[in-house]
Short mmCIF file of C-alpha atoms in Angstrom, two decimals:
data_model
loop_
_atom_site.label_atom_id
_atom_site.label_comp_id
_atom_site.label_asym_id
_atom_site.label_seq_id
_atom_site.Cartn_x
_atom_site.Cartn_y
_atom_site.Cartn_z
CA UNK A 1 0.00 0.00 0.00
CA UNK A 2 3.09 1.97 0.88
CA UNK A 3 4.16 2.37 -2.79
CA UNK A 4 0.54 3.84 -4.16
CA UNK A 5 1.27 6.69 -1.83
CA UNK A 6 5.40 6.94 -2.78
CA UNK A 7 6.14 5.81 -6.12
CA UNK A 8 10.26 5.72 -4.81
CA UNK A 9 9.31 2.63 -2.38
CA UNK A 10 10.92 -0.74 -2.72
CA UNK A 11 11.93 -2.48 0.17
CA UNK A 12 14.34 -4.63 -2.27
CA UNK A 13 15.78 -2.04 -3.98
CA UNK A 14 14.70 -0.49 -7.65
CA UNK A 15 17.37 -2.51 -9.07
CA UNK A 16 15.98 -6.06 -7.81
CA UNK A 17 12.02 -4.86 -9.36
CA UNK A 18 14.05 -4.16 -12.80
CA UNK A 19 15.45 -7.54 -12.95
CA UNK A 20 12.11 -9.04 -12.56
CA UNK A 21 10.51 -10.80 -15.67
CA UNK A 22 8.26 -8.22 -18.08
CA UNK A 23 4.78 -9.36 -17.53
CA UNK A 24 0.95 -8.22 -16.91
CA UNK A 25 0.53 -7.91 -13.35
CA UNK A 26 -2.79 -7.29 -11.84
CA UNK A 27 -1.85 -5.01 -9.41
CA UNK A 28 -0.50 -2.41 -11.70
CA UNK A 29 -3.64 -2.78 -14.02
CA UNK A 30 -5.92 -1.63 -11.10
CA UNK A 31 -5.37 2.33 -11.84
CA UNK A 32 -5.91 1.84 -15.30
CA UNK A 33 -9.15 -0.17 -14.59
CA UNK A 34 -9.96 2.74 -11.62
CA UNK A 35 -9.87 5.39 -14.73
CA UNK A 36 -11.72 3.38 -17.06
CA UNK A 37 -14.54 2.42 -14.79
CA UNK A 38 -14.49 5.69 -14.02
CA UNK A 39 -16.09 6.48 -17.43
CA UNK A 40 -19.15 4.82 -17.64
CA UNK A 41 -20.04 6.45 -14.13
CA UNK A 42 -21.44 9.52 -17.31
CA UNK A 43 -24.69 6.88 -16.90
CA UNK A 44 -25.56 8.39 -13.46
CA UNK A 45 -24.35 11.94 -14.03
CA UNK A 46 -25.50 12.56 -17.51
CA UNK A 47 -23.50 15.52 -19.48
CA UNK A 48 -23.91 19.59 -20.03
CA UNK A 49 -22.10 21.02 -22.95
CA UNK A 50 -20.13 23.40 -20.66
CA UNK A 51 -19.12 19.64 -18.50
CA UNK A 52 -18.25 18.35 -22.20
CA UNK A 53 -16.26 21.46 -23.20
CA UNK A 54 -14.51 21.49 -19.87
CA UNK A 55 -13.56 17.81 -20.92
CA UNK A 56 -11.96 19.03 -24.42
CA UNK A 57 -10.38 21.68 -23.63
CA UNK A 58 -8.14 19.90 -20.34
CA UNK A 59 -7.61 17.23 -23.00
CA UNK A 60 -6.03 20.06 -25.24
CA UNK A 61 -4.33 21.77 -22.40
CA UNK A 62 -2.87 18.75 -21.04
CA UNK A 63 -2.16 17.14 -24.28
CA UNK A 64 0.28 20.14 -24.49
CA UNK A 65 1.73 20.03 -21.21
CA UNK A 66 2.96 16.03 -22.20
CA UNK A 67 3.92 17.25 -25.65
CA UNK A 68 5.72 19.84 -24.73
CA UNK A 69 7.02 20.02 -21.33
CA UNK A 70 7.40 16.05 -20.55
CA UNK A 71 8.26 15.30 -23.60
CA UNK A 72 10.43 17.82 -25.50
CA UNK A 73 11.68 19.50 -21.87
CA UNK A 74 11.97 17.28 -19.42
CA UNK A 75 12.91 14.00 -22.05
CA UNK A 76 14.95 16.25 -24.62
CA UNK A 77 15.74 19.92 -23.46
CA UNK A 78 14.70 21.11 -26.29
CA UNK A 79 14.57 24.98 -24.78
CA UNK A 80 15.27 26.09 -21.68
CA UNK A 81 13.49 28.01 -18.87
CA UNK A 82 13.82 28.98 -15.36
CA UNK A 83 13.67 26.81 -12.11
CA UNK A 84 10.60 28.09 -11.17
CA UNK A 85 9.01 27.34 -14.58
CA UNK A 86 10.22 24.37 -15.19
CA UNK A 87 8.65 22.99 -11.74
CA UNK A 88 5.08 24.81 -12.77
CA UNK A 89 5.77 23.18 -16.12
CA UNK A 90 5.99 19.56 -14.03
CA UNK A 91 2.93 20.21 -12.16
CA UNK A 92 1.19 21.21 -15.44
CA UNK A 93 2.57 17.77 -16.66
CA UNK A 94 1.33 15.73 -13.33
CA UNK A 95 -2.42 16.66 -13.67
CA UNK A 96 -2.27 14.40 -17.07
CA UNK A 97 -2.03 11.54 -14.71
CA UNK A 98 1.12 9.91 -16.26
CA UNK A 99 2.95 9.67 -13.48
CA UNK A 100 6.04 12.26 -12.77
CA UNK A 101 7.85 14.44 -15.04
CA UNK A 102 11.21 12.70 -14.52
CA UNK A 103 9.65 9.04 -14.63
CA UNK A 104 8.24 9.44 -17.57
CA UNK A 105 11.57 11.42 -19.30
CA UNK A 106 13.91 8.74 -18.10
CA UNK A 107 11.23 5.88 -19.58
CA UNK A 108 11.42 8.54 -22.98
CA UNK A 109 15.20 8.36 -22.86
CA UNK A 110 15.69 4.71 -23.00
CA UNK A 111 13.17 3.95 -25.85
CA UNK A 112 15.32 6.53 -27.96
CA UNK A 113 18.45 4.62 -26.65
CA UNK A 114 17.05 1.32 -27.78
CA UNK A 115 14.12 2.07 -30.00
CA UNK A 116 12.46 -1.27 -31.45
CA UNK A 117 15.80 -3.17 -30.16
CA UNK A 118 15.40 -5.60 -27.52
CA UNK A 119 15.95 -3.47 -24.49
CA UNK A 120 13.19 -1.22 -25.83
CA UNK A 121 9.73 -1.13 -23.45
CA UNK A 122 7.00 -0.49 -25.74
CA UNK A 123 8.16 -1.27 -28.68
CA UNK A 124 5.40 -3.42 -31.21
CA UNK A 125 7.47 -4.94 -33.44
CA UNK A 126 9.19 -7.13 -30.01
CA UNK A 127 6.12 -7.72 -28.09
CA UNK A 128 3.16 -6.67 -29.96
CA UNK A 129 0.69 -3.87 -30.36
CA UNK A 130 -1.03 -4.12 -26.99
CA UNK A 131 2.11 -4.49 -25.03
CA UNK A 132 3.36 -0.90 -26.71
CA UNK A 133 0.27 0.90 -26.39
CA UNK A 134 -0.05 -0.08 -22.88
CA UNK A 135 0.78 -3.41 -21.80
CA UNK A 136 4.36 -2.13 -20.20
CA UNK A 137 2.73 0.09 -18.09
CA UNK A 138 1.45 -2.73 -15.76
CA UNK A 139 4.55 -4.45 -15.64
CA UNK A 140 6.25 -3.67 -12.11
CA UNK A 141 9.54 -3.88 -14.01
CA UNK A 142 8.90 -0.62 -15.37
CA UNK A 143 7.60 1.02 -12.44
CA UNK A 144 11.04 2.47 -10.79
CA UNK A 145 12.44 5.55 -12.21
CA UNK A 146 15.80 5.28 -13.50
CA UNK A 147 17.39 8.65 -12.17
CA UNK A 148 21.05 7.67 -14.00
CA UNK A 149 19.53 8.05 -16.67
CA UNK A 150 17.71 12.50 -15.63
CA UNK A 151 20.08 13.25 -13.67
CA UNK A 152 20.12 16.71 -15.14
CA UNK A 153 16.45 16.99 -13.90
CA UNK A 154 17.21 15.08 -10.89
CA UNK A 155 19.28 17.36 -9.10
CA UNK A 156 16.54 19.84 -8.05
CA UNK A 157 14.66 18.01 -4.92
CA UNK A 158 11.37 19.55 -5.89
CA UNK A 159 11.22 17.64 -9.41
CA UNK A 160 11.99 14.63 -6.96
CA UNK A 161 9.40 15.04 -4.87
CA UNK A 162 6.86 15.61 -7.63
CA UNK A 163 7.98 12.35 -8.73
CA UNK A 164 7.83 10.65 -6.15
CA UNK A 165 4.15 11.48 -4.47
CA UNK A 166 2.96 11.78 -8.05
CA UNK A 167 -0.24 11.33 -6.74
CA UNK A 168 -0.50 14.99 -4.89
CA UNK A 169 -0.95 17.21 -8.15
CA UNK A 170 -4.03 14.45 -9.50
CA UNK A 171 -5.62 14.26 -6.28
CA UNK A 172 -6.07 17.99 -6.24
CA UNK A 173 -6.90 18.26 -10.10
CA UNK A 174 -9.96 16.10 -9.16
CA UNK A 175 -10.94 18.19 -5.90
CA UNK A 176 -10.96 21.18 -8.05
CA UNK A 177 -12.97 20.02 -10.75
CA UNK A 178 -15.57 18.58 -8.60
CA UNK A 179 -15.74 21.62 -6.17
CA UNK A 180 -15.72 23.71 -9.48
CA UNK A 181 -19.08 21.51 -10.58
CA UNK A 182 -20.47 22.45 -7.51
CA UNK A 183 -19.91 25.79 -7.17
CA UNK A 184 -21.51 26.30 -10.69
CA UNK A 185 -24.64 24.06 -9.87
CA UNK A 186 -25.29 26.51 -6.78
CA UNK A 187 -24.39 29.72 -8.74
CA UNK A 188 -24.74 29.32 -12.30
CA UNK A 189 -27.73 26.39 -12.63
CA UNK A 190 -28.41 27.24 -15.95
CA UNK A 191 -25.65 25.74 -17.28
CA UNK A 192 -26.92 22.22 -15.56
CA UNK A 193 -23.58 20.96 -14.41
CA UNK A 194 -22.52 19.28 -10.98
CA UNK A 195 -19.67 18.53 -8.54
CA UNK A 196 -19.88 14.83 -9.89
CA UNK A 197 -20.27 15.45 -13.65
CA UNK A 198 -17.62 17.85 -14.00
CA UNK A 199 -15.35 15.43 -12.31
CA UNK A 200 -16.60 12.44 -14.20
CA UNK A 201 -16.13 14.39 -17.75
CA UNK A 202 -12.99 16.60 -16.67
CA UNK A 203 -11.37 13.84 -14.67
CA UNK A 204 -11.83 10.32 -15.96
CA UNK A 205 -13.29 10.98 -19.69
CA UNK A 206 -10.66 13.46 -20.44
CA UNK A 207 -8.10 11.62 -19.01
CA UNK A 208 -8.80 8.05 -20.44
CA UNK A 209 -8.98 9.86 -23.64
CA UNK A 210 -5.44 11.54 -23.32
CA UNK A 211 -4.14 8.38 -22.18
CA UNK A 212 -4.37 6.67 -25.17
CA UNK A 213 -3.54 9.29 -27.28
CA UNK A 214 -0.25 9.87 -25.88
CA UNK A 215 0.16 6.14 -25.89
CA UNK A 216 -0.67 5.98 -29.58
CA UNK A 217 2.35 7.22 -30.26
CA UNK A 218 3.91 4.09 -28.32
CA UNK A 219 2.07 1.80 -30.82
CA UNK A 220 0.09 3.24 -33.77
CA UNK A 221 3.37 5.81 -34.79
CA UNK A 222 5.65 2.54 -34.66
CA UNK A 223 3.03 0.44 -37.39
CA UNK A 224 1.25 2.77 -39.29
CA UNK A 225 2.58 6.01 -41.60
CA UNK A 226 4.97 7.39 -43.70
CA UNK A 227 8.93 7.24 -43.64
CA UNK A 228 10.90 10.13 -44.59
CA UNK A 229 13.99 8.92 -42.99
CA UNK A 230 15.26 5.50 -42.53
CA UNK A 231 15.98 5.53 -39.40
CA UNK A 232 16.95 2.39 -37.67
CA UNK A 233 13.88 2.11 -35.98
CA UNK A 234 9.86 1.42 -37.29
CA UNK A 235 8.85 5.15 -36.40
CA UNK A 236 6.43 6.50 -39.12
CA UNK A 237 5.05 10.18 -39.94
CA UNK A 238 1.36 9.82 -38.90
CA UNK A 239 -0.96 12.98 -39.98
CA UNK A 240 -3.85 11.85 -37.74
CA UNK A 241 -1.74 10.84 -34.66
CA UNK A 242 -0.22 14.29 -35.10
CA UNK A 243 -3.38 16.05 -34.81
CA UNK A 244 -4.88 14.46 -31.44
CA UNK A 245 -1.31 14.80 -30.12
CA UNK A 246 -0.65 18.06 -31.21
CA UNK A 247 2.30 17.39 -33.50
CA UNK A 248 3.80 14.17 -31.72
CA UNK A 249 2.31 12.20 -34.57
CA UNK A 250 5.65 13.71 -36.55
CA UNK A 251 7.31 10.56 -35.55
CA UNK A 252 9.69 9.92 -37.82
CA UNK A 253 11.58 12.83 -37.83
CA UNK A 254 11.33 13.05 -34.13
CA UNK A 255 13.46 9.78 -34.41
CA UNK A 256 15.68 11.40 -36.94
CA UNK A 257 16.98 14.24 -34.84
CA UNK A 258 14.98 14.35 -31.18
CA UNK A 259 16.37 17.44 -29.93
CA UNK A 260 14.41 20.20 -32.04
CA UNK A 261 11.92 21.86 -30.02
CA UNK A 262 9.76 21.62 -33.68
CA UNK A 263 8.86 17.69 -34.73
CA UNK A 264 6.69 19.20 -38.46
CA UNK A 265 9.64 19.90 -40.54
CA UNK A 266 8.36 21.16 -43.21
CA UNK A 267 5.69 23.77 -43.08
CA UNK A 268 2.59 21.38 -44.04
CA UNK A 269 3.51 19.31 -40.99
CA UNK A 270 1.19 20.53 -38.32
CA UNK A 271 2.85 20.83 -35.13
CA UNK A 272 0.56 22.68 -32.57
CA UNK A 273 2.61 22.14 -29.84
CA UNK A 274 5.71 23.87 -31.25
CA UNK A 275 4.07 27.14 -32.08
CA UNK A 276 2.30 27.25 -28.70
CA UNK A 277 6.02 27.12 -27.22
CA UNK A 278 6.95 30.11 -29.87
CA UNK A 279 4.07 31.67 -28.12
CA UNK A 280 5.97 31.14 -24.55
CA UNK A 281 9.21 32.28 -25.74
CA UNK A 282 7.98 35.31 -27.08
CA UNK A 283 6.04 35.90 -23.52
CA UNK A 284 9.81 35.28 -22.29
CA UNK A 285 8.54 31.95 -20.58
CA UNK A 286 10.70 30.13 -22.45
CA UNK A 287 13.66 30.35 -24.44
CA UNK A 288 16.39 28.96 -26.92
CA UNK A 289 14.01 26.67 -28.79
CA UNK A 290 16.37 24.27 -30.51
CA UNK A 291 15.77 24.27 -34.33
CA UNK A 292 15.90 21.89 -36.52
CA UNK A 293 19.55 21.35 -38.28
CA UNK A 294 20.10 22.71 -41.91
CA UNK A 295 21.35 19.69 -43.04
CA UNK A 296 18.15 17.64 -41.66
CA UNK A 297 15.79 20.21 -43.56
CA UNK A 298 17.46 20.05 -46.87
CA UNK A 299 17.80 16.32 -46.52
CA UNK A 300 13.95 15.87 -45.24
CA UNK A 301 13.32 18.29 -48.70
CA UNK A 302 15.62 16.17 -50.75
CA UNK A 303 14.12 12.99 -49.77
CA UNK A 304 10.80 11.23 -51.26
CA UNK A 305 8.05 10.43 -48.15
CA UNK A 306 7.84 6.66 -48.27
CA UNK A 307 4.65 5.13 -47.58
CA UNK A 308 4.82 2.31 -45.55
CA UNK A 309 2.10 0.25 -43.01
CA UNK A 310 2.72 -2.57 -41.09
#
């Protein structure tokens, strides 16, 4: 029970739960289940449209805090801000409900280390498309966070401790959305919303959905696209995925050069997430995006998109 509340607890030491074998365990399916029971619970509290657009717009917002924060901060550096953003930036990150910034950067790390190779997580080509989309996840094996492998990140104790209780920043995300509910039934009937339906939609409906459309890029973006580069991996360009992800869906020439702050090379590619960041920047939030190299642009212009589906 110890280790729902501190995600750092193992009385054998982290290294002992990696060396375990990689396997479903039921234990570590039960928050998954908890979030996707959590859904049909809409039966009982019905919807409004302002519960609904509530629900889409935390699915945009924190679509964009993985995106860009866990994923091309925390996992790539691909700007840089201040101390005190970059901890606001991992709170942002922590109401997705995927765990703690550095976790889930150090897990990001090692699939670009070992993409589709044998060491590789979530890769479908090894294990299949289940096991990448999220089959790894309730493996205990992949629980621990590998801090060798942040240890830029890792040096700041308040990162740490975000990552450790990750459960703090989602507890209070659903106490505000369901005292929010309420406070509009009471003042603002009209719009027919409650405590429990705006923490039904804005809790588990938004999150479920987010879930699986960061995971996509796990599975679907490893089986099912275009190749610009050959990489050595199976990543494909994906227009769709890079829509609901807000530009993650870019995959392939994310795996071609991962540390540009942009993942649509060319200006067709939609990448939502890098021009809300140019919107930060120019507020002064953040700064030194990391382009894209010269030679990567006038090689991605140079060479023909090939299609390719698993």
């Amino acid at each position: 029970m110890r280790q729902w509340v501190d995600s750092d607890y193992f009385p054998e030491g982290p290294d002992a739960v990696r060396e375990r074998p990689d396997r479903f365990e039921f234990r570590r399916c039960l928050p998954f289940l908890f979030l996707h029971l959590g859904c049909v619970a809409v039966i009982w509290v019905g919807w409004s449209p302002v519960a609904v657009a509530v629900a889409m717009a935390l699915y945009l917002a924190r679509m964009f805090a993985i995106t860009g924060f866990y994923h091309r901060y925390f996992s790539h550096r691909s700007f840089r801000t201040s101390r005190t953003m970059q901890f606001l930036l991992a709170v942002f990150g922590n109401t997705a409900i995927q765990r703690g910034a550095l976790w889930w950067a150090s897990v990001h790390r090692h699939h670009h280390k070992h993409a589709d190779q044998e060491p590789d997580v979530h890769s479908p080509g090894l294990r299949g498309f289940w096991w990448a989309h999220i089959g790894w996840m309730t493996s205990s094996k992949n629980f621990p966070t590998n801090y060798d492998s942040i240890r830029d990140f890792a040096r700041y104790p308040e990162l740490v401790f975000l990552n450790r209780f990750d459960l703090i920043v989602p507890l209070l995300f659903g106490a505000g959305l369901y005292f929010l509910g309420a406070i509009l039934h009471v003042h603002a009937s009209v719009l027919g919303t409650s405590g429990a339906q705006m923490f039904v939609w804005g809790f588990f409906v938004s999150t479920v959905v987010l879930l699986h459309g960061t995971l996509f890029i796990n599975s679907l973006a490893h089986v099912f696209g275009s190749r610009r580069f050959q990489t050595a991996d199976d990543s494909r360009n994906n227009l769709a995925l890079a829509v609901i992800t807000l530009g993650e869906g870019w995959h392939n020439n994310h795996h071609r050069y991962m540390g540009a702050a942009r993942q649509g090379f060319v200006w067709w590619e939609i990448d939502v997430t890098y021009y809300l960041l140019k919107l930060l920047s120019w507020a002064g939030l953040v700064w030194d995006l990391k382009p894209v190299p010269r030679s990567v642009l006038e090689e991605a212009h140079r060479l023909p998109v090939v299609p390719e589906a698993a």
